[in-house]
PDB file of C-alpha atoms in Angstrom:
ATOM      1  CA  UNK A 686     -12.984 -12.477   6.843  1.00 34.00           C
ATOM      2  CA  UNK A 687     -13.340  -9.257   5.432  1.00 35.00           C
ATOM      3  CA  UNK A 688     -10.156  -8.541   5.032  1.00 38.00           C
ATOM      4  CA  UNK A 689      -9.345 -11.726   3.170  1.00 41.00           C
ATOM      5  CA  UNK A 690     -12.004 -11.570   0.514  1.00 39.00           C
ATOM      6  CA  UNK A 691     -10.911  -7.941  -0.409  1.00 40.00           C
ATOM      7  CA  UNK A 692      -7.717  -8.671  -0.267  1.00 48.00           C
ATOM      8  CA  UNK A 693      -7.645 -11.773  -2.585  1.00 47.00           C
ATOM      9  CA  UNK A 694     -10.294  -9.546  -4.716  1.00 48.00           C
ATOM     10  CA  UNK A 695      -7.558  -7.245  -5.099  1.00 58.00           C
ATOM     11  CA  UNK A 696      -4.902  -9.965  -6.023  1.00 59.00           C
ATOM     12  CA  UNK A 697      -7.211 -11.348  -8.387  1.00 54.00           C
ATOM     13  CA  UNK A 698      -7.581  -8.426 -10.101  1.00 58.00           C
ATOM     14  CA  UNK A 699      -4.258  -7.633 -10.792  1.00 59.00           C
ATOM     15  CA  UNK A 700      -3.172 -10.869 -12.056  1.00 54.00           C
ATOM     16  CA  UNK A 701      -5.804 -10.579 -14.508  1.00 53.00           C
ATOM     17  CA  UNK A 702      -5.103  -7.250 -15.124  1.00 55.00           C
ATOM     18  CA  UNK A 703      -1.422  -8.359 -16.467  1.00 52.00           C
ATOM     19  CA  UNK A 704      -3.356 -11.316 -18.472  1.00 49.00           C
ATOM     20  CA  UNK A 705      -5.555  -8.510 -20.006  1.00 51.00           C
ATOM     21  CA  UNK A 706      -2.969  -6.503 -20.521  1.00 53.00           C
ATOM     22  CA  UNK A 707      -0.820  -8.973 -22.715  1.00 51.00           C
ATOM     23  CA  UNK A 708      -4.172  -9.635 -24.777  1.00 46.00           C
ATOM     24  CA  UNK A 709      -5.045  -6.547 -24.935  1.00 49.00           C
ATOM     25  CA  UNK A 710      -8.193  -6.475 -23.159  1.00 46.00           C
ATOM     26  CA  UNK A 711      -9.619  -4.962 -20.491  1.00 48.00           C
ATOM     27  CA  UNK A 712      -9.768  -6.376 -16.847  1.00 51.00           C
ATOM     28  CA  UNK A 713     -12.851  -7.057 -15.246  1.00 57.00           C
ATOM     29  CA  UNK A 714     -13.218  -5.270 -11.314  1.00 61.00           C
ATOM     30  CA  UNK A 715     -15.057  -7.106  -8.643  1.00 58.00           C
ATOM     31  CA  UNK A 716     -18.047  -5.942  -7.235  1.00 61.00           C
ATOM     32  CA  UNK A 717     -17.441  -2.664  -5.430  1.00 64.00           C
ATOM     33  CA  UNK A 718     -14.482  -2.087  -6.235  1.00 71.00           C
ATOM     34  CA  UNK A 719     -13.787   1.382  -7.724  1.00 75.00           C
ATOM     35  CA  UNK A 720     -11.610   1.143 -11.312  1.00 88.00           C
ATOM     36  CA  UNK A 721      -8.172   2.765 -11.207  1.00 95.00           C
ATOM     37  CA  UNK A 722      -7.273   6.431 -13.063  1.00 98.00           C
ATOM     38  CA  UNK A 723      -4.313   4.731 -15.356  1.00 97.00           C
ATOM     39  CA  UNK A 724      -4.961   2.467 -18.474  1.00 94.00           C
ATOM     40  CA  UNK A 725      -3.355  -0.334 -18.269  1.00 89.00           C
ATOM     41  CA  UNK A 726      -0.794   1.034 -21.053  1.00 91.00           C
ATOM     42  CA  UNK A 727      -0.333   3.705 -18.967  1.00 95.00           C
ATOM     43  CA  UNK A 728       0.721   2.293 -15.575  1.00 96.00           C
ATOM     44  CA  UNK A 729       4.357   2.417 -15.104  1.00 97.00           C
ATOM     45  CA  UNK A 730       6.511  -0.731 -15.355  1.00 97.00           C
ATOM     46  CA  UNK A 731       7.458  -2.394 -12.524  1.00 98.00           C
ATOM     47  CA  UNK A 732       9.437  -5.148 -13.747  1.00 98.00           C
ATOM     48  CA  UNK A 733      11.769  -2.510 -16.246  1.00 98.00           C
ATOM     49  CA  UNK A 734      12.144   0.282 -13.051  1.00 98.00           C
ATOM     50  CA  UNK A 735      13.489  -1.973 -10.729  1.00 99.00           C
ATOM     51  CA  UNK A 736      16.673  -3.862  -9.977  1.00 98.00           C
ATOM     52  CA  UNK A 737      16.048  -7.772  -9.634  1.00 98.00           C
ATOM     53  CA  UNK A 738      14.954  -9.114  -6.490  1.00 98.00           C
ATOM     54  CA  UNK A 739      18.169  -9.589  -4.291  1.00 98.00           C
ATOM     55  CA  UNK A 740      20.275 -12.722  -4.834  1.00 97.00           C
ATOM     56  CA  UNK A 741      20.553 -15.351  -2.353  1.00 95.00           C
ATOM     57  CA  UNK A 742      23.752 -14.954  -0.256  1.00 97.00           C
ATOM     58  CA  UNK A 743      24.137 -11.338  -1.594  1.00 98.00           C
ATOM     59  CA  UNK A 744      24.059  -8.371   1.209  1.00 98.00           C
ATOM     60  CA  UNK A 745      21.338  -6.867   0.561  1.00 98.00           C
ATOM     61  CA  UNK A 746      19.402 -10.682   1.129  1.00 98.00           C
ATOM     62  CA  UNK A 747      21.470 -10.408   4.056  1.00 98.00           C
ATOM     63  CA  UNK A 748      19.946  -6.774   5.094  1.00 98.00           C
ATOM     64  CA  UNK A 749      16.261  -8.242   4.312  1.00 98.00           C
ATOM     65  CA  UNK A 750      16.655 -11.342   6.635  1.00 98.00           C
ATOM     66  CA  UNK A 751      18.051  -8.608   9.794  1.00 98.00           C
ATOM     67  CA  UNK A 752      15.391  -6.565   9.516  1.00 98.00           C
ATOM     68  CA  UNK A 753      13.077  -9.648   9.087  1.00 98.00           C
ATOM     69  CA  UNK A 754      14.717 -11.021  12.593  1.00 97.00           C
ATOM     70  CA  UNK A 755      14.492  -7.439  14.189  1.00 96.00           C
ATOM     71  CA  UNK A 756      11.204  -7.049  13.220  1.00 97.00           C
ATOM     72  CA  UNK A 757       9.588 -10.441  14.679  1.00 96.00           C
ATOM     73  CA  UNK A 758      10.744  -9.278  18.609  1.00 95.00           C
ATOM     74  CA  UNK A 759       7.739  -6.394  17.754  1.00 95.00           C
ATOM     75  CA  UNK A 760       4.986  -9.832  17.947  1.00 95.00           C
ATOM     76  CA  UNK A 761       2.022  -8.929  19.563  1.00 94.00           C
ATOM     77  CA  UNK A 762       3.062  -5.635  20.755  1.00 96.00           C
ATOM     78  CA  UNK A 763       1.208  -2.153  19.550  1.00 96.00           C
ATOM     79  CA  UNK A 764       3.589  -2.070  16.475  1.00 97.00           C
ATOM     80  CA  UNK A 765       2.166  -5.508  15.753  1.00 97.00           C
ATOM     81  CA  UNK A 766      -1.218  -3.896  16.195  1.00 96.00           C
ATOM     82  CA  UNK A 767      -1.135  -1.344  14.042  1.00 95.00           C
ATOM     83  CA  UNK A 768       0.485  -3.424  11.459  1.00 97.00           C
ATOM     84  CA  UNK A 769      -2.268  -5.778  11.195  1.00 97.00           C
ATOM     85  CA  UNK A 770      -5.275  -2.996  10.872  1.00 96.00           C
ATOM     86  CA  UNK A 771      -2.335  -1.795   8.575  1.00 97.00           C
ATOM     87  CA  UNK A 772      -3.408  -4.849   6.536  1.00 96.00           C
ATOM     88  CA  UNK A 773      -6.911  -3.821   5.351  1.00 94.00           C
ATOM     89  CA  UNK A 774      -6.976  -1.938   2.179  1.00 93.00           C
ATOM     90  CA  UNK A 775     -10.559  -2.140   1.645  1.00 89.00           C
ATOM     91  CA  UNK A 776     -12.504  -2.048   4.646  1.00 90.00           C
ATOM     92  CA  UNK A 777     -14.324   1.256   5.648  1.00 92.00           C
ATOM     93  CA  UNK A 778     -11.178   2.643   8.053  1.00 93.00           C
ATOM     94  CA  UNK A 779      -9.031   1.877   5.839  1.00 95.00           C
ATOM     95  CA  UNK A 780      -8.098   5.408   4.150  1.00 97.00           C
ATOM     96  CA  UNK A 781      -8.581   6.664   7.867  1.00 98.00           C
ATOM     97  CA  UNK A 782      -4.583   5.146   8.411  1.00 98.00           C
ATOM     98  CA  UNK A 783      -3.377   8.516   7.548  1.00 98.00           C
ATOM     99  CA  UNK A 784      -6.249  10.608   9.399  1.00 99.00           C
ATOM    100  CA  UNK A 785      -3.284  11.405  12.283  1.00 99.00           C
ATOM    101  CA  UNK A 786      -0.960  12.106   9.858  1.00 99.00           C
ATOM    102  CA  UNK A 787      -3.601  14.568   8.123  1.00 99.00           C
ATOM    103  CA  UNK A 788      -4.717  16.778  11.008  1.00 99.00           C
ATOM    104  CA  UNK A 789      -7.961  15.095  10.224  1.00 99.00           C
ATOM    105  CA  UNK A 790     -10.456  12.894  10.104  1.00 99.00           C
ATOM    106  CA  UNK A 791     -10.511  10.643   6.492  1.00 99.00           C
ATOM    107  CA  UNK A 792     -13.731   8.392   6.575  1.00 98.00           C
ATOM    108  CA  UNK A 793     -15.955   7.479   3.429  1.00 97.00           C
ATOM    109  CA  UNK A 794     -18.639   9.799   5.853  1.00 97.00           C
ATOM    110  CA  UNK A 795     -15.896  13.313   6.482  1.00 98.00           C
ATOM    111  CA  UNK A 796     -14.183  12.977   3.432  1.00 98.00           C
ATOM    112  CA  UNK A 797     -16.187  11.329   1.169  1.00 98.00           C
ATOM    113  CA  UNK A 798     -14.609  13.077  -1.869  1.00 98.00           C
ATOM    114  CA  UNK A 799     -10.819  12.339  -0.393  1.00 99.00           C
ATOM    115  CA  UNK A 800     -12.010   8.957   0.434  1.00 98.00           C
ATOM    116  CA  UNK A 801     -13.190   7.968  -3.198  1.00 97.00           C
ATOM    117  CA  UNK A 802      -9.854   9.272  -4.618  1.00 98.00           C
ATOM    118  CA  UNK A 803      -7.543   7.263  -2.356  1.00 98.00           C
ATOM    119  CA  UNK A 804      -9.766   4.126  -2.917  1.00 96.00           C
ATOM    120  CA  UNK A 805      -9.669   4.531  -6.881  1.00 96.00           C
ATOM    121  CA  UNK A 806      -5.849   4.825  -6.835  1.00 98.00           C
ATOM    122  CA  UNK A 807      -5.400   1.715  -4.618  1.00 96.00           C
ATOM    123  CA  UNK A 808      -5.783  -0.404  -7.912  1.00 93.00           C
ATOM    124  CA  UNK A 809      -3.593   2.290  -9.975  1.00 97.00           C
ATOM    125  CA  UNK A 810      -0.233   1.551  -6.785  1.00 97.00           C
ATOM    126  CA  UNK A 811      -1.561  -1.650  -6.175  1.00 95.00           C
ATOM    127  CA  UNK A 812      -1.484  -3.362 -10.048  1.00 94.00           C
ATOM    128  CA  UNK A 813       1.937  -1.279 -10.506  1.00 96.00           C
ATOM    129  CA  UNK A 814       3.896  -3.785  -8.728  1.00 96.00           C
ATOM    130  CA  UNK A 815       2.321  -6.868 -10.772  1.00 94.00           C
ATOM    131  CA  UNK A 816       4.649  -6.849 -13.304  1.00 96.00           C
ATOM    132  CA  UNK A 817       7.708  -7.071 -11.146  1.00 97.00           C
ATOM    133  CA  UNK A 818       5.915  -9.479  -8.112  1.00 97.00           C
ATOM    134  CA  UNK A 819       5.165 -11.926 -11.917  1.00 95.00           C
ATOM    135  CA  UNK A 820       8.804 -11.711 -12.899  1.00 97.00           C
ATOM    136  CA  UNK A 821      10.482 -12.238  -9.812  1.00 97.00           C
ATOM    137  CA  UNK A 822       8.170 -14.529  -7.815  1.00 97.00           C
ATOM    138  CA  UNK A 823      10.443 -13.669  -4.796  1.00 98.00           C
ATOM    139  CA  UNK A 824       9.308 -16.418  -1.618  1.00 97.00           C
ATOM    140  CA  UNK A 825       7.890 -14.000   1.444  1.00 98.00           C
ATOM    141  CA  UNK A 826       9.770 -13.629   4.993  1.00 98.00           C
ATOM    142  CA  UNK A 827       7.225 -16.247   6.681  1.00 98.00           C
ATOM    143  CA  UNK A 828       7.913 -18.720   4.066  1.00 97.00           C
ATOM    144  CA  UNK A 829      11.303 -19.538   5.306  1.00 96.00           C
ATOM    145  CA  UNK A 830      11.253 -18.111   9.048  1.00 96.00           C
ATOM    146  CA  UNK A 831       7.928 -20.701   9.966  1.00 96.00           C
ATOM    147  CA  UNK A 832       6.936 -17.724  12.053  1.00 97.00           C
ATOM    148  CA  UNK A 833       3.240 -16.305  12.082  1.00 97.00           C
ATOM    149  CA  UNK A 834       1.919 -13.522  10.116  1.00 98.00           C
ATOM    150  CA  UNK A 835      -0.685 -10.912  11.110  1.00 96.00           C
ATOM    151  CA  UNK A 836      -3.181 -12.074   8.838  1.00 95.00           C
ATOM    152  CA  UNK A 837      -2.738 -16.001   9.362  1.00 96.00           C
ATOM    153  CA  UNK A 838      -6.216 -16.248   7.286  1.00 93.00           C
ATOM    154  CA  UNK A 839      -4.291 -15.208   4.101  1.00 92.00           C
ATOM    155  CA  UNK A 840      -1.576 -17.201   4.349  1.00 94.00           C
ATOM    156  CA  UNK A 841      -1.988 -19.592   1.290  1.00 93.00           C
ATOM    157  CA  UNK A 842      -3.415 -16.677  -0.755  1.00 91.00           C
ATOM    158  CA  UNK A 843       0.047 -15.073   0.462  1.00 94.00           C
ATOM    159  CA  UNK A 844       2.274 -18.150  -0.873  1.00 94.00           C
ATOM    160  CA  UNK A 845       0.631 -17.492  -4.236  1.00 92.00           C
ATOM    161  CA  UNK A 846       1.752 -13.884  -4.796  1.00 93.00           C
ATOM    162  CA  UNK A 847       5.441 -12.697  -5.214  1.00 95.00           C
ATOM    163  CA  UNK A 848       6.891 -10.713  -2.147  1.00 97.00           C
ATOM    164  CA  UNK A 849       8.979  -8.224  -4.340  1.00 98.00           C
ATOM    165  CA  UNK A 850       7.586  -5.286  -4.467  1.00 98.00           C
ATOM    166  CA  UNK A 851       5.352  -4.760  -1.973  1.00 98.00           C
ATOM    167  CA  UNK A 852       1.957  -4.047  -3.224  1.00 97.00           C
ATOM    168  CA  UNK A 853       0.843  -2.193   0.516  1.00 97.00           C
ATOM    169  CA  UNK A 854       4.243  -0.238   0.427  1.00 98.00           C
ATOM    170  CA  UNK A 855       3.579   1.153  -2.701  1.00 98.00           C
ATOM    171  CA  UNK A 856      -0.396   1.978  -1.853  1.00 98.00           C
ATOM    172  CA  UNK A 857       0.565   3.388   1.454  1.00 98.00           C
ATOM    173  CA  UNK A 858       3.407   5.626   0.294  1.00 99.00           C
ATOM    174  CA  UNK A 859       1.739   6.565  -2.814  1.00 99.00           C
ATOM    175  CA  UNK A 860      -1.551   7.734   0.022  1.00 99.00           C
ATOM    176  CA  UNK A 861       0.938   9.872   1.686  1.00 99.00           C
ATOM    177  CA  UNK A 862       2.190  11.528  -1.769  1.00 99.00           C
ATOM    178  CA  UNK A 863      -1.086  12.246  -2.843  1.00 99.00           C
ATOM    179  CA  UNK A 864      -2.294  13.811   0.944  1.00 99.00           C
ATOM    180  CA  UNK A 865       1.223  15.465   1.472  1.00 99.00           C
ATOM    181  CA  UNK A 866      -0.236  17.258  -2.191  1.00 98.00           C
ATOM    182  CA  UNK A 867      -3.477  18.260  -0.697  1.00 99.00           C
ATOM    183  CA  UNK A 868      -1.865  18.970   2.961  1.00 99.00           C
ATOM    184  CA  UNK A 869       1.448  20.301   2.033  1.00 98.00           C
ATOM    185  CA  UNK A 870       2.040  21.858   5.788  1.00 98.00           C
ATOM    186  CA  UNK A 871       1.403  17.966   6.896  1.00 99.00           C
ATOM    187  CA  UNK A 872       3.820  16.637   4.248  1.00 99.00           C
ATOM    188  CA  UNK A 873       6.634  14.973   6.502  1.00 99.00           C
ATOM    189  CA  UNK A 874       4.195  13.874   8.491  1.00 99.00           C
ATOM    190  CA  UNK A 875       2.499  12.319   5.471  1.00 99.00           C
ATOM    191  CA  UNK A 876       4.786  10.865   3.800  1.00 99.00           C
ATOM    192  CA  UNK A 877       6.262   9.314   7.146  1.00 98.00           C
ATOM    193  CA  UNK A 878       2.953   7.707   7.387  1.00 99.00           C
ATOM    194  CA  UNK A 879       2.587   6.273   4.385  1.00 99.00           C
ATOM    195  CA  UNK A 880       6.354   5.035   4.680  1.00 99.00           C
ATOM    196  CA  UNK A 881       5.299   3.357   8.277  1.00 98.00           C
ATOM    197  CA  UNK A 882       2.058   2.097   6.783  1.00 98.00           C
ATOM    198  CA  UNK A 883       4.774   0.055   4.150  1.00 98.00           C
ATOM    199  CA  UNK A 884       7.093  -0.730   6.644  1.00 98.00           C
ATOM    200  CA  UNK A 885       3.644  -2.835   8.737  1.00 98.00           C
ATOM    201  CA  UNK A 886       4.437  -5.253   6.161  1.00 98.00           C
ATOM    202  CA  UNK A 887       7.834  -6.524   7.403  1.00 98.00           C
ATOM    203  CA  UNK A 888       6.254  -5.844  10.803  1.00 98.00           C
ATOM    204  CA  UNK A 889       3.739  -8.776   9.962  1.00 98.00           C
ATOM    205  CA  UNK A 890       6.385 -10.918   8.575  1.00 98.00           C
ATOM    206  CA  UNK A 891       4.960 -11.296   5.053  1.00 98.00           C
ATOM    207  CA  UNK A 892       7.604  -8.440   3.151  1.00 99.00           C
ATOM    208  CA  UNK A 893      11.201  -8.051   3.305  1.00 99.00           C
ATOM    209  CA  UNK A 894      12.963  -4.337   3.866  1.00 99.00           C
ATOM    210  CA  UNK A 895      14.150  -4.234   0.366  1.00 99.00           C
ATOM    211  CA  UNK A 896      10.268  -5.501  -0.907  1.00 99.00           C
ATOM    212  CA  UNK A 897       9.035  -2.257   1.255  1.00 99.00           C
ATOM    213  CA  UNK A 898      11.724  -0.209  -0.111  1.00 99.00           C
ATOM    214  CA  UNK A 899      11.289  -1.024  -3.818  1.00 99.00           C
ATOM    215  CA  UNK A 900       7.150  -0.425  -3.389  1.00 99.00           C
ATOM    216  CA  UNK A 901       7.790   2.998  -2.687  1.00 99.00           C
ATOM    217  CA  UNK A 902       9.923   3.504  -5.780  1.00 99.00           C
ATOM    218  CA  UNK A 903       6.738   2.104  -7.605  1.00 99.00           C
ATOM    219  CA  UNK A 904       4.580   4.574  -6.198  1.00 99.00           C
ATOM    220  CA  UNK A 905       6.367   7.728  -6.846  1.00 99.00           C
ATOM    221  CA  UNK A 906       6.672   6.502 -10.566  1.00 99.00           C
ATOM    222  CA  UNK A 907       3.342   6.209 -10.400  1.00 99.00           C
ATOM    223  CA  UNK A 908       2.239   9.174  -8.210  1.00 99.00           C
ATOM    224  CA  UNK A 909       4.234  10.960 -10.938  1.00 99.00           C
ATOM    225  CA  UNK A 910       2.240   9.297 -14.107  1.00 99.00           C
ATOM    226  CA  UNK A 911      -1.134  10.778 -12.281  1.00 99.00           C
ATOM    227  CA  UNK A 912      -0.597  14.124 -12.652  1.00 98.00           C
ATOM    228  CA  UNK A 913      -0.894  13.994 -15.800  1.00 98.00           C
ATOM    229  CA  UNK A 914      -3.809  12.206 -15.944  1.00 98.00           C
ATOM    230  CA  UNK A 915      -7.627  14.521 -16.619  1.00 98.00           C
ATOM    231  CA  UNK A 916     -10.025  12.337 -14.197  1.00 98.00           C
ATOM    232  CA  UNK A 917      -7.166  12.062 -11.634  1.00 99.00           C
ATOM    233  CA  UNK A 918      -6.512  16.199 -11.842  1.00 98.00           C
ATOM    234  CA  UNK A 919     -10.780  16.586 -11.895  1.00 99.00           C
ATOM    235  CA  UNK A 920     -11.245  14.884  -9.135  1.00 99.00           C
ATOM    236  CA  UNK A 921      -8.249  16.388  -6.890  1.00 98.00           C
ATOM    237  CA  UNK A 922      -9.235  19.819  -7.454  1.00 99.00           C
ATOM    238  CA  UNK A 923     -12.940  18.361  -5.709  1.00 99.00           C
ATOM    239  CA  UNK A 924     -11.066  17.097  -3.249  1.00 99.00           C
ATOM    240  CA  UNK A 925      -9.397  20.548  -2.576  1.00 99.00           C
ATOM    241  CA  UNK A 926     -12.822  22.039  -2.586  1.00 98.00           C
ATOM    242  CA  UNK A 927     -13.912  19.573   0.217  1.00 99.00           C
ATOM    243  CA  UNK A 928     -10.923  20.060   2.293  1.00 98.00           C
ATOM    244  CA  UNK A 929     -11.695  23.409   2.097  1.00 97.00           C
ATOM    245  CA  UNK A 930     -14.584  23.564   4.571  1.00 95.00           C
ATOM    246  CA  UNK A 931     -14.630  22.363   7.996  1.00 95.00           C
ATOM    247  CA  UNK A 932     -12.745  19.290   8.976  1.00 97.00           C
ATOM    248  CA  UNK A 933     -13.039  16.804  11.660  1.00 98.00           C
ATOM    249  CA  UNK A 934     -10.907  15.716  14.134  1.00 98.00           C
ATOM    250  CA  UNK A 935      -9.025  12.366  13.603  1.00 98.00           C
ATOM    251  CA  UNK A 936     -11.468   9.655  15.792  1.00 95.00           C
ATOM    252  CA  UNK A 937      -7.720   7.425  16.568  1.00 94.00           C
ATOM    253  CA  UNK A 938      -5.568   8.240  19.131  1.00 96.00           C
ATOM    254  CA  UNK A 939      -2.903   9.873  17.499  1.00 98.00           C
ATOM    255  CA  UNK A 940      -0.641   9.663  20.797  1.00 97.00           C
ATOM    256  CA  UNK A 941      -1.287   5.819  21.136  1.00 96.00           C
ATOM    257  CA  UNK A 942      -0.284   5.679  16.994  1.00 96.00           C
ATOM    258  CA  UNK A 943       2.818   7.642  17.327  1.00 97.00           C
ATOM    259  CA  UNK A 944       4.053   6.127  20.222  1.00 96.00           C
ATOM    260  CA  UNK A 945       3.491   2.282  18.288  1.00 95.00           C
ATOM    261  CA  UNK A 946       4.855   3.908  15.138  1.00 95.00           C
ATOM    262  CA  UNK A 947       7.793   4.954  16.952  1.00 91.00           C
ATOM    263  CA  UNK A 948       9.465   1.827  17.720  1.00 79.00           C
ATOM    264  CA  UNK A 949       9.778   1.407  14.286  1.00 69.00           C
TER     265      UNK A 949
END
């Protein structure tokens, strides 16, 4: 249940994000939730930087609905798994998806500096791909395969929001930009993180390849617009500070997660 409120919290806020944006107001955050670095002026636009969703009976809708097939044989197997704790953007492991990846444990209790800074820039990825999800309003794999989803409690809040971009893709990849920054030795295996932590999405049948693909174009847009950005630059060089002292080990099993990751 957790899950679902945050995630429709997050939803929520970025459709009235692009409402305040257009009047020129500012969006209010729910409780808890940490604001963004970007102004809304200032966030990159999804809807001009990408290509329109693909046409029906073109190849690349083609592509989408093969990798949607290939991608439902991976039901209820450790793939599946990590897809769905994938899912949770807000909860308190959340950030900890990458903590393999890192070398290292991220929790809001090791990291508590890293921690805040990936939460704040979940709204800055997340509300990039509003513009293009509004314009597009492309209908999600599930939709038209009648197959289940690894969060079957958000389905209908799922039917209401446009499956091109992907809003995780471009959170996830955008996390594995900003750590491969802070880690640079751990960079490919950053960034191939963050790509796999997109790529859960098509594993839980609610995003098509092309919808992963396109998030991650988002993000490094984005990821790009932040460094120029004070706060976002203040807080990093914390963060550096932090990472600078002791570290603990990551709590997952990083063998189990590779070997799940693995199969695709």
């Amino acid at each position: 249940m957790k899950v679902r409120a945050v995630s429709i919290g997050l939803l929520a806020l970025c459709s009235t994000a692009v409402v305040a944006e257009q009047a020129g107001t500012s969006p209010r955050l729910p409780p808890g939730m940490a604001p963004g670095y970007l102004a809304l002026d200032a966030v990159p636009d999804s809807a001009a930087l990408l290509p329109p969703a693909p046409a029906k009976g073109s190849g690349t809708e083609a592509r989408d609905k093969a990798a949607a097939k290939a991608a439902l044989a991976a039901h209820n197997t450790p793939r599946w798994t990590f897809a769905t704790s994938d899912a949770d953007l807000f909860g308190p492991k959340a950030t900890g998806a990458l903590s393999c990846a890192a070398g290292f444990e991220i929790s809001p209790q090791t990291t508590p500096k890293l921690d805040k800074l990936l939460r704040r820039t979940i709204i800055d990825f997340g509300f990039s791909t509003y513009r293009a999800k509004q314009k597009f309003n492309r209908d999600r794999p599930f939709e038209m395969n009648k197959r289940p989803i690894c969060t079957p409690d958000q389905d209908a809040m799922l039917r209401k929001d446009g499956s091109y971009p992907s809003g995780h893709s471009a959170i996830g990849f955008g996390w594995g930009l900003v750590l491969a920054g802070l880690v640079p030795e751990r960079a490919t295996q950053l960034v191939s993180r963050g790509r796999a932590f997109g790529e859960s999405r098509r594993f839980c049948n609610v995003h098509w390849q092309s919808d992963v693909e396109e998030g991650r174009v988002v993000a490094a847009a984005v990821y790009a617009r932040l460094q120029a950005d004070a706060a976002y630059q203040a807080d990093l060089a914390a963060v550096r500070d932090e990472l600078a002292g002791p570290r603990q080990p990551p709590a997952r099993d990083c063998a189990a997660e590779a070997s799940a990751l693995a199969s695709g």
